[in-house]
Amino acid sequence: MPGNTPDFSFEFFPPKTADGKAKLRSTQAKLAQLKPRFFSVTFGAGGSTRDHTFEIVTDIQQSTGIETAPHISCICSTRENISEMLANYRNNDIRHIVALRGDMPSGMVEAGEFRYANELVEFIREETGDHFHIEVAAYPEYHPQASSPDRDLANFKRKVVAGANSAITQYFYNADAYFRFLERCEKAGITIPIVPGVMPITNYHQLARFSDACGAEIPRWIRKRLEAYGEDTTSICAFGEDVVTGLCEQLLAQGAPGLHFYTMNRSSPSVAIWKKLGLSKK
Ligand code: FAD
């Protein structure tokens, strides 16, 4: 972390249309002005967006000069696929990866040659040594498929032992869940930085859908306020900005090593929070 400024990063997804690509170009240019430590680009398991990730990652890194990390999910993949992908990234000066298991796309039944993300991290280290900085996912409110909090923590530790350098969390709106998770990690001997994932609030229905799927809890008081705004997007955004800025302030004040924004390919919600937090690099 340079000086007292926390590291922060922005996540995008690969757009499918020409219009989406143009919007992303404008978003990445605006966010690049904030000098984040890195950008990252998600990856769709089983084919939907996987081919676009490479193209978008290399384009962003070249056009902005900011380190850009592809997400790689291993479900439905073979060692050969992953090895090829790693070689392509290496040959294109990419040195940072977010390594995930991913979720089985609907309709697919074969999990492929990797079952869990720790196997992917191990494979990346075997194939490429220390070339890549490897991020993994962490779940302060626990992964929805975890059989118990203790097992989930033990499984998180497997990824660290396999060679992860740092972690990004699933988003959450309850700071206690994050700090309690950090305490449990420390007790388990996990010392890598664990950066909170931050989801700005701009659309209640979309957020509720995502949260149900990924196991992130929207506290009742937030849900009730958002429900009451109905289709009033301006009020939803203003309330969301307040809530998420307050959460980020608390996280940073209590020692979170940085913030990773899930941008949904939009700049304004993250920029608004970033400005309120006064995160400019000195
Ligand atoms: P894992 O760490 O493998 O864990 C998955 C589940 O299996 C957990 O319940 C864990 O407790 C259990 N488990 C792990 N190891 C073992 C083991 N050895 N034995 C038994 N159980 C085990 N998804 C995408 O498809 N594309 C993306 O780009 C993407 N980006 C993401 C970025 C971040 C920061 C986060 C937090 C999530 C992202 N996801 C993405 C979603 C992620 O793929 C899903 O949450 C997925 O269900 C789990 O991935 P994981 O890497 O955490 O899996």
mmCIF file of C-alpha atoms and ligand atoms in Angstrom:
data_model
loop_
_atom_site.group_PDB
_atom_site.id
_atom_site.type_symbol
_atom_site.label_atom_id
_atom_site.label_comp_id
_atom_site.label_asym_id
_atom_site.label_seq_id
_atom_site.Cartn_x
_atom_site.Cartn_y
_atom_site.Cartn_z
ATOM 1 C CA MET A 1 0.000 0.000 0.000
ATOM 2 C CA PRO A 2 1.706 3.246 -1.061
ATOM 3 C CA GLY A 3 1.720 5.787 1.822
ATOM 4 C CA ASN A 4 -1.606 5.876 3.606
ATOM 5 C CA THR A 5 -3.655 5.408 0.454
ATOM 6 C CA PRO A 6 -5.417 2.046 0.345
ATOM 7 C CA ASP A 7 -5.192 -0.038 -2.811
ATOM 8 C CA PHE A 8 -8.354 -0.147 -4.807
ATOM 9 C CA SER A 9 -9.375 -1.966 -7.968
ATOM 10 C CA PHE A 10 -12.321 -2.171 -10.357
ATOM 11 C CA GLU A 11 -13.989 -5.236 -11.864
ATOM 12 C CA PHE A 12 -15.698 -5.431 -15.285
ATOM 13 C CA PHE A 13 -17.497 -8.121 -17.238
ATOM 14 C CA PRO A 14 -16.868 -8.725 -20.962
ATOM 15 C CA PRO A 15 -19.654 -7.019 -22.934
ATOM 16 C CA LYS A 16 -21.391 -9.004 -25.678
ATOM 17 C CA THR A 17 -22.429 -6.167 -28.003
ATOM 18 C CA ALA A 18 -20.630 -3.354 -29.851
ATOM 19 C CA ASP A 19 -22.603 -0.850 -27.782
ATOM 20 C CA GLY A 20 -21.538 -2.593 -24.556
ATOM 21 C CA LYS A 21 -17.904 -2.512 -25.685
ATOM 22 C CA ALA A 22 -18.081 1.217 -26.421
ATOM 23 C CA LYS A 23 -19.611 1.849 -22.969
ATOM 24 C CA LEU A 24 -16.894 -0.191 -21.297
ATOM 25 C CA ARG A 25 -14.191 1.801 -23.122
ATOM 26 C CA SER A 26 -15.627 5.024 -21.729
ATOM 27 C CA THR A 27 -15.967 3.482 -18.223
ATOM 28 C CA GLN A 28 -12.393 2.156 -18.163
ATOM 29 C CA ALA A 29 -11.031 5.527 -19.340
ATOM 30 C CA LYS A 30 -12.871 7.362 -16.533
ATOM 31 C CA LEU A 31 -11.828 4.866 -13.875
ATOM 32 C CA ALA A 32 -8.221 4.820 -15.127
ATOM 33 C CA GLN A 33 -7.990 8.496 -14.106
ATOM 34 C CA LEU A 34 -8.422 7.388 -10.486
ATOM 35 C CA LYS A 35 -5.182 5.349 -10.806
ATOM 36 C CA PRO A 36 -6.420 2.049 -9.376
ATOM 37 C CA ARG A 37 -3.898 -0.660 -8.560
ATOM 38 C CA PHE A 38 -5.538 -2.941 -11.121
ATOM 39 C CA PHE A 39 -8.633 -3.727 -13.170
ATOM 40 C CA SER A 40 -10.086 -7.219 -13.447
ATOM 41 C CA VAL A 41 -12.365 -8.848 -16.024
ATOM 42 C CA THR A 42 -14.713 -11.731 -15.234
ATOM 43 C CA PHE A 43 -14.895 -15.032 -17.066
ATOM 44 C CA GLY A 44 -17.952 -17.123 -17.887
ATOM 45 C CA ALA A 45 -17.463 -20.824 -17.175
ATOM 46 C CA GLY A 46 -18.417 -23.111 -20.027
ATOM 47 C CA GLY A 47 -18.155 -20.701 -22.932
ATOM 48 C CA SER A 48 -20.544 -17.746 -22.604
ATOM 49 C CA THR A 49 -17.980 -14.962 -22.189
ATOM 50 C CA ARG A 50 -14.726 -16.864 -21.812
ATOM 51 C CA ASP A 51 -13.391 -16.012 -25.244
ATOM 52 C CA HIS A 52 -14.025 -12.312 -24.722
ATOM 53 C CA THR A 53 -12.104 -12.088 -21.459
ATOM 54 C CA PHE A 54 -8.728 -12.377 -23.147
ATOM 55 C CA GLU A 55 -9.557 -9.720 -25.745
ATOM 56 C CA ILE A 56 -10.929 -7.259 -23.156
ATOM 57 C CA VAL A 57 -8.091 -7.789 -20.653
ATOM 58 C CA THR A 58 -5.327 -7.196 -23.198
ATOM 59 C CA ASP A 59 -7.182 -4.209 -24.671
ATOM 60 C CA ILE A 60 -7.684 -2.542 -21.263
ATOM 61 C CA GLN A 61 -4.086 -3.107 -20.163
ATOM 62 C CA GLN A 62 -2.703 -1.744 -23.435
ATOM 63 C CA SER A 63 -5.031 1.250 -23.680
ATOM 64 C CA THR A 64 -4.904 2.382 -20.040
ATOM 65 C CA GLY A 65 -1.425 1.187 -19.007
ATOM 66 C CA ILE A 66 -3.017 -0.158 -15.802
ATOM 67 C CA GLU A 67 -2.376 -3.764 -14.758
ATOM 68 C CA THR A 68 -5.393 -5.844 -15.749
ATOM 69 C CA ALA A 69 -6.184 -9.267 -14.330
ATOM 70 C CA PRO A 70 -8.282 -11.890 -16.089
ATOM 71 C CA HIS A 71 -10.540 -14.067 -13.947
ATOM 72 C CA ILE A 72 -10.123 -17.738 -14.824
ATOM 73 C CA SER A 73 -12.663 -20.261 -13.618
ATOM 74 C CA CYS A 74 -11.686 -23.907 -13.826
ATOM 75 C CA ILE A 75 -15.039 -25.703 -13.755
ATOM 76 C CA CYS A 76 -15.758 -27.368 -17.110
ATOM 77 C CA SER A 77 -12.094 -26.892 -18.149
ATOM 78 C CA THR A 78 -9.240 -29.242 -18.896
ATOM 79 C CA ARG A 79 -5.597 -28.887 -17.929
ATOM 80 C CA GLU A 80 -4.851 -28.341 -21.601
ATOM 81 C CA ASN A 81 -7.363 -25.428 -21.904
ATOM 82 C CA ILE A 82 -6.012 -23.728 -18.811
ATOM 83 C CA SER A 83 -2.409 -24.270 -19.822
ATOM 84 C CA GLU A 84 -3.083 -22.660 -23.203
ATOM 85 C CA MET A 85 -4.829 -19.718 -21.561
ATOM 86 C CA LEU A 86 -1.956 -19.183 -19.128
ATOM 87 C CA ALA A 87 0.557 -19.226 -21.981
ATOM 88 C CA ASN A 88 -1.496 -16.646 -23.917
ATOM 89 C CA TYR A 89 -1.700 -14.342 -20.936
ATOM 90 C CA ARG A 90 1.991 -14.743 -20.198
ATOM 91 C CA ASN A 91 2.907 -13.929 -23.782
ATOM 92 C CA ASN A 92 0.812 -10.774 -23.573
ATOM 93 C CA ASP A 93 2.482 -9.388 -20.461
ATOM 94 C CA ILE A 94 -0.337 -10.244 -18.056
ATOM 95 C CA ARG A 95 0.990 -10.942 -14.547
ATOM 96 C CA HIS A 96 -2.117 -10.959 -12.334
ATOM 97 C CA ILE A 97 -4.929 -13.543 -12.259
ATOM 98 C CA VAL A 98 -8.121 -14.048 -10.246
ATOM 99 C CA ALA A 99 -8.379 -17.850 -9.910
ATOM 100 C CA LEU A 100 -11.844 -19.319 -9.312
ATOM 101 C CA ARG A 101 -13.791 -22.511 -9.488
ATOM 102 C CA GLY A 102 -16.818 -20.883 -11.156
ATOM 103 C CA ASP A 103 -20.329 -22.344 -11.256
ATOM 104 C CA MET A 104 -21.631 -25.037 -13.585
ATOM 105 C CA PRO A 105 -23.542 -23.369 -16.421
ATOM 106 C CA SER A 106 -27.147 -24.632 -16.624
ATOM 107 C CA GLY A 107 -27.437 -27.626 -18.898
ATOM 108 C CA MET A 108 -23.824 -28.770 -18.345
ATOM 109 C CA VAL A 109 -23.207 -31.897 -16.320
ATOM 110 C CA GLU A 110 -19.477 -32.609 -16.674
ATOM 111 C CA ALA A 111 -17.371 -30.653 -14.165
ATOM 112 C CA GLY A 112 -14.115 -31.111 -16.138
ATOM 113 C CA GLU A 113 -10.682 -31.897 -14.744
ATOM 114 C CA PHE A 114 -10.726 -29.459 -11.815
ATOM 115 C CA ARG A 115 -13.212 -29.646 -8.967
ATOM 116 C CA TYR A 116 -12.175 -26.744 -6.747
ATOM 117 C CA ALA A 117 -10.260 -23.484 -7.012
ATOM 118 C CA ASN A 118 -7.346 -24.740 -4.868
ATOM 119 C CA GLU A 119 -6.594 -27.248 -7.655
ATOM 120 C CA LEU A 120 -6.479 -24.380 -10.164
ATOM 121 C CA VAL A 121 -4.132 -22.326 -7.978
ATOM 122 C CA GLU A 122 -1.864 -25.362 -7.591
ATOM 123 C CA PHE A 123 -1.880 -25.930 -11.350
ATOM 124 C CA ILE A 124 -1.064 -22.272 -12.123
ATOM 125 C CA ARG A 125 1.919 -22.439 -9.750
ATOM 126 C CA GLU A 126 3.078 -25.763 -11.267
ATOM 127 C CA GLU A 127 2.871 -24.396 -14.794
ATOM 128 C CA THR A 128 4.094 -20.836 -14.323
ATOM 129 C CA GLY A 129 5.960 -20.617 -10.996
ATOM 130 C CA ASP A 130 5.825 -17.107 -9.584
ATOM 131 C CA HIS A 131 4.961 -15.342 -12.832
ATOM 132 C CA PHE A 132 1.407 -14.456 -11.763
ATOM 133 C CA HIS A 133 0.090 -12.670 -8.712
ATOM 134 C CA ILE A 134 -2.851 -14.924 -7.854
ATOM 135 C CA GLU A 135 -6.036 -13.630 -6.218
ATOM 136 C CA VAL A 136 -8.710 -16.004 -4.931
ATOM 137 C CA ALA A 137 -12.284 -15.533 -3.710
ATOM 138 C CA ALA A 138 -13.235 -15.333 -0.016
ATOM 139 C CA TYR A 139 -16.693 -15.406 1.567
ATOM 140 C CA PRO A 140 -17.192 -13.503 4.850
ATOM 141 C CA GLU A 141 -20.851 -14.666 4.896
ATOM 142 C CA TYR A 142 -19.790 -18.135 3.683
ATOM 143 C CA HIS A 143 -20.124 -19.742 0.314
ATOM 144 C CA PRO A 144 -23.705 -20.958 -0.313
ATOM 145 C CA GLN A 145 -22.551 -24.543 -0.961
ATOM 146 C CA ALA A 146 -20.269 -24.761 2.084
ATOM 147 C CA SER A 147 -21.211 -27.604 4.415
ATOM 148 C CA SER A 148 -20.146 -25.556 7.471
ATOM 149 C CA PRO A 149 -18.311 -22.291 8.274
ATOM 150 C CA ASP A 150 -15.308 -24.315 9.555
ATOM 151 C CA ARG A 151 -15.084 -26.354 6.358
ATOM 152 C CA ASP A 152 -15.436 -23.213 4.234
ATOM 153 C CA LEU A 153 -12.540 -21.624 6.126
ATOM 154 C CA ALA A 154 -10.456 -24.791 5.760
ATOM 155 C CA ASN A 155 -11.226 -24.780 2.029
ATOM 156 C CA PHE A 156 -10.237 -21.119 1.789
ATOM 157 C CA LYS A 157 -6.947 -22.021 3.490
ATOM 158 C CA ARG A 158 -6.296 -24.730 0.859
ATOM 159 C CA LYS A 159 -6.209 -21.973 -1.778
ATOM 160 C CA VAL A 160 -3.716 -19.981 0.265
ATOM 161 C CA VAL A 161 -1.515 -23.021 0.870
ATOM 162 C CA ALA A 162 -1.669 -23.776 -2.865
ATOM 163 C CA GLY A 163 -0.071 -20.381 -3.548
ATOM 164 C CA ALA A 164 -2.639 -17.533 -3.580
ATOM 165 C CA ASN A 165 -1.079 -14.122 -2.878
ATOM 166 C CA SER A 166 -4.246 -12.268 -1.881
ATOM 167 C CA ALA A 167 -8.034 -12.574 -1.822
ATOM 168 C CA ILE A 168 -11.086 -10.548 -2.812
ATOM 169 C CA THR A 169 -14.313 -11.128 -0.933
ATOM 170 C CA GLN A 170 -17.832 -11.633 -2.150
ATOM 171 C CA TYR A 171 -19.706 -8.392 -1.503
ATOM 172 C CA PHE A 172 -21.461 -7.856 1.815
ATOM 173 C CA TYR A 173 -23.212 -4.986 3.602
ATOM 174 C CA ASN A 174 -22.384 -6.037 7.145
ATOM 175 C CA ALA A 175 -18.877 -4.981 8.178
ATOM 176 C CA ASP A 176 -18.929 -7.295 11.223
ATOM 177 C CA ALA A 177 -19.113 -10.337 8.957
ATOM 178 C CA TYR A 178 -15.864 -9.222 7.290
ATOM 179 C CA PHE A 179 -13.971 -8.412 10.501
ATOM 180 C CA ARG A 180 -15.070 -11.640 12.175
ATOM 181 C CA PHE A 181 -13.974 -13.541 9.085
ATOM 182 C CA LEU A 182 -10.545 -11.826 9.281
ATOM 183 C CA GLU A 183 -10.234 -12.846 12.933
ATOM 184 C CA ARG A 184 -10.986 -16.467 12.057
ATOM 185 C CA CYS A 185 -8.455 -16.336 9.208
ATOM 186 C CA GLU A 186 -5.795 -14.970 11.521
ATOM 187 C CA LYS A 187 -6.455 -17.760 14.026
ATOM 188 C CA ALA A 188 -6.168 -20.266 11.178
ATOM 189 C CA GLY A 189 -2.738 -18.837 10.247
ATOM 190 C CA ILE A 190 -3.924 -17.142 7.037
ATOM 191 C CA THR A 191 -1.890 -13.967 6.542
ATOM 192 C CA ILE A 192 -2.562 -12.875 2.942
ATOM 193 C CA PRO A 193 -4.389 -9.544 2.368
ATOM 194 C CA ILE A 194 -8.164 -10.058 2.109
ATOM 195 C CA VAL A 195 -9.698 -7.120 0.245
ATOM 196 C CA PRO A 196 -13.437 -6.453 0.618
ATOM 197 C CA GLY A 197 -15.491 -6.655 -2.589
ATOM 198 C CA VAL A 198 -17.838 -3.652 -2.784
ATOM 199 C CA MET A 199 -21.105 -3.692 -4.725
ATOM 200 C CA PRO A 200 -22.572 -0.191 -5.254
ATOM 201 C CA ILE A 201 -26.366 -0.166 -4.952
ATOM 202 C CA THR A 202 -28.171 1.177 -8.026
ATOM 203 C CA ASN A 203 -30.920 -1.337 -8.816
ATOM 204 C CA TYR A 204 -32.786 -3.161 -6.059
ATOM 205 C CA HIS A 205 -34.284 -6.011 -8.098
ATOM 206 C CA GLN A 206 -30.987 -6.886 -9.743
ATOM 207 C CA LEU A 207 -29.167 -6.720 -6.408
ATOM 208 C CA ALA A 208 -31.768 -8.939 -4.713
ATOM 209 C CA ARG A 209 -31.433 -11.511 -7.505
ATOM 210 C CA PHE A 210 -27.619 -11.581 -7.319
ATOM 211 C CA SER A 211 -27.644 -11.719 -3.543
ATOM 212 C CA ASP A 212 -30.034 -14.678 -3.457
ATOM 213 C CA ALA A 213 -27.789 -16.541 -5.890
ATOM 214 C CA CYS A 214 -24.425 -15.839 -4.262
ATOM 215 C CA GLY A 215 -25.418 -15.932 -0.604
ATOM 216 C CA ALA A 216 -24.679 -12.247 0.152
ATOM 217 C CA GLU A 217 -27.125 -10.875 2.696
ATOM 218 C CA ILE A 218 -28.927 -7.571 2.207
ATOM 219 C CA PRO A 219 -29.754 -6.500 5.788
ATOM 220 C CA ARG A 220 -33.469 -6.066 6.430
ATOM 221 C CA TRP A 221 -33.216 -2.306 7.058
ATOM 222 C CA ILE A 222 -31.549 -1.793 3.676
ATOM 223 C CA ARG A 223 -33.980 -4.121 1.867
ATOM 224 C CA LYS A 224 -37.004 -2.370 3.384
ATOM 225 C CA ARG A 225 -35.756 1.102 2.417
ATOM 226 C CA LEU A 226 -34.934 -0.025 -1.132
ATOM 227 C CA GLU A 227 -38.318 -1.753 -1.525
ATOM 228 C CA ALA A 228 -40.073 1.406 -0.393
ATOM 229 C CA TYR A 229 -38.399 3.477 -3.133
ATOM 230 C CA GLY A 230 -40.121 1.337 -5.798
ATOM 231 C CA GLU A 231 -39.071 2.582 -9.246
ATOM 232 C CA ASP A 232 -37.567 5.833 -7.898
ATOM 233 C CA THR A 233 -34.044 5.229 -9.189
ATOM 234 C CA THR A 234 -32.691 8.592 -8.028
ATOM 235 C CA SER A 235 -33.594 7.862 -4.404
ATOM 236 C CA ILE A 236 -32.285 4.270 -4.655
ATOM 237 C CA CYS A 237 -28.929 5.550 -5.953
ATOM 238 C CA ALA A 238 -28.671 8.334 -3.361
ATOM 239 C CA PHE A 239 -29.504 5.960 -0.494
ATOM 240 C CA GLY A 240 -27.195 3.273 -1.926
ATOM 241 C CA GLU A 241 -24.322 5.736 -2.218
ATOM 242 C CA ASP A 242 -24.739 6.748 1.410
ATOM 243 C CA VAL A 243 -24.934 3.183 2.701
ATOM 244 C CA VAL A 244 -22.001 1.881 0.666
ATOM 245 C CA THR A 245 -19.794 4.918 1.389
ATOM 246 C CA GLY A 246 -20.487 4.427 5.113
ATOM 247 C CA LEU A 247 -19.583 0.750 4.829
ATOM 248 C CA CYS A 248 -16.326 1.548 2.972
ATOM 249 C CA GLU A 249 -15.393 4.205 5.540
ATOM 250 C CA GLN A 250 -15.866 1.711 8.330
ATOM 251 C CA LEU A 251 -13.882 -0.985 6.501
ATOM 252 C CA LEU A 252 -10.936 1.316 5.792
ATOM 253 C CA ALA A 253 -10.986 2.911 9.259
ATOM 254 C CA GLN A 254 -10.753 -0.540 10.838
ATOM 255 C CA GLY A 255 -7.870 -1.656 8.655
ATOM 256 C CA ALA A 256 -9.184 -3.242 5.444
ATOM 257 C CA PRO A 257 -6.179 -3.345 3.060
ATOM 258 C CA GLY A 258 -8.123 -1.884 0.107
ATOM 259 C CA LEU A 259 -11.413 -2.026 -1.790
ATOM 260 C CA HIS A 260 -12.401 -3.935 -4.936
ATOM 261 C CA PHE A 261 -15.423 -2.411 -6.704
ATOM 262 C CA TYR A 262 -17.860 -4.564 -8.685
ATOM 263 C CA THR A 263 -18.610 -1.863 -11.257
ATOM 264 C CA MET A 264 -21.131 -3.661 -13.489
ATOM 265 C CA ASN A 265 -19.280 -1.767 -16.247
ATOM 266 C CA ARG A 266 -20.492 1.628 -14.977
ATOM 267 C CA SER A 267 -18.151 4.313 -13.699
ATOM 268 C CA SER A 268 -20.433 6.794 -11.928
ATOM 269 C CA PRO A 269 -21.512 4.739 -8.846
ATOM 270 C CA SER A 270 -17.905 3.785 -8.001
ATOM 271 C CA VAL A 271 -16.547 7.276 -8.774
ATOM 272 C CA ALA A 272 -19.172 8.857 -6.490
ATOM 273 C CA ILE A 273 -18.195 6.575 -3.586
ATOM 274 C CA TRP A 274 -14.490 7.002 -4.314
ATOM 275 C CA LYS A 275 -14.845 10.823 -4.250
ATOM 276 C CA LYS A 276 -16.788 10.796 -0.985
ATOM 277 C CA LEU A 277 -14.078 8.617 0.538
ATOM 278 C CA GLY A 278 -11.348 11.065 -0.593
ATOM 279 C CA LEU A 279 -9.248 8.274 -2.049
ATOM 280 C CA SER A 280 -7.089 10.401 -4.405
ATOM 281 C CA LYS A 281 -3.510 9.221 -4.717
ATOM 282 C CA LYS A 282 -1.175 11.805 -3.228
HETATM 283 P P1 FAD B 1 -13.923 -22.790 -4.313
HETATM 284 O O1 FAD B 1 -12.908 -22.060 -3.500
HETATM 285 O O2 FAD B 1 -13.485 -24.023 -5.035
HETATM 286 O O3 FAD B 1 -15.132 -23.128 -3.332
HETATM 287 C C1 FAD B 1 -16.392 -23.563 -3.837
HETATM 288 C C2 FAD B 1 -17.136 -24.363 -2.768
HETATM 289 O O4 FAD B 1 -16.511 -25.634 -2.605
HETATM 290 C C3 FAD B 1 -17.138 -23.733 -1.374
HETATM 291 O O5 FAD B 1 -18.363 -24.054 -0.762
HETATM 292 C C4 FAD B 1 -15.982 -24.403 -0.648
HETATM 293 O O6 FAD B 1 -16.149 -24.457 0.773
HETATM 294 C C5 FAD B 1 -16.048 -25.806 -1.279
HETATM 295 N N1 FAD B 1 -14.700 -26.416 -1.421
HETATM 296 C C6 FAD B 1 -13.577 -25.815 -1.850
HETATM 297 N N2 FAD B 1 -12.543 -26.664 -1.890
HETATM 298 C C7 FAD B 1 -13.026 -27.861 -1.476
HETATM 299 C C8 FAD B 1 -12.453 -29.140 -1.319
HETATM 300 N N3 FAD B 1 -11.160 -29.374 -1.626
HETATM 301 N N4 FAD B 1 -13.262 -30.149 -0.871
HETATM 302 C C9 FAD B 1 -14.587 -29.936 -0.581
HETATM 303 N N5 FAD B 1 -15.171 -28.722 -0.722
HETATM 304 C C10 FAD B 1 -14.418 -27.709 -1.170
HETATM 305 N N6 FAD B 1 -17.569 -16.799 -11.169
HETATM 306 C C11 FAD B 1 -17.350 -16.931 -12.507
HETATM 307 O O7 FAD B 1 -17.887 -17.858 -13.130
HETATM 308 N N7 FAD B 1 -16.568 -16.053 -13.197
HETATM 309 C C12 FAD B 1 -15.924 -15.036 -12.572
HETATM 310 O O8 FAD B 1 -15.215 -14.267 -13.202
HETATM 311 C C13 FAD B 1 -16.108 -14.873 -11.163
HETATM 312 N N8 FAD B 1 -15.468 -13.913 -10.468
HETATM 313 C C14 FAD B 1 -15.579 -13.852 -9.089
HETATM 314 C C15 FAD B 1 -14.827 -12.920 -8.389
HETATM 315 C C16 FAD B 1 -14.905 -12.844 -7.007
HETATM 316 C C17 FAD B 1 -14.054 -11.839 -6.277
HETATM 317 C C18 FAD B 1 -15.785 -13.701 -6.287
HETATM 318 C C19 FAD B 1 -15.912 -13.600 -4.795
HETATM 319 C C20 FAD B 1 -16.548 -14.644 -6.993
HETATM 320 C C21 FAD B 1 -16.448 -14.739 -8.393
HETATM 321 N N9 FAD B 1 -17.139 -15.685 -9.127
HETATM 322 C C22 FAD B 1 -16.951 -15.797 -10.486
HETATM 323 C C23 FAD B 1 -18.082 -16.586 -8.456
HETATM 324 C C24 FAD B 1 -17.420 -17.914 -8.032
HETATM 325 O O9 FAD B 1 -16.967 -18.607 -9.181
HETATM 326 C C25 FAD B 1 -18.479 -18.737 -7.297
HETATM 327 O O10 FAD B 1 -18.729 -18.154 -6.053
HETATM 328 C C26 FAD B 1 -18.191 -20.225 -7.175
HETATM 329 O O11 FAD B 1 -19.373 -20.855 -6.688
HETATM 330 C C27 FAD B 1 -17.076 -20.578 -6.205
HETATM 331 O O12 FAD B 1 -15.848 -20.235 -6.703
HETATM 332 P P2 FAD B 1 -14.553 -20.309 -5.730
HETATM 333 O O13 FAD B 1 -13.383 -20.014 -6.568
HETATM 334 O O14 FAD B 1 -14.762 -19.526 -4.524
HETATM 335 O O15 FAD B 1 -14.598 -21.882 -5.404
#
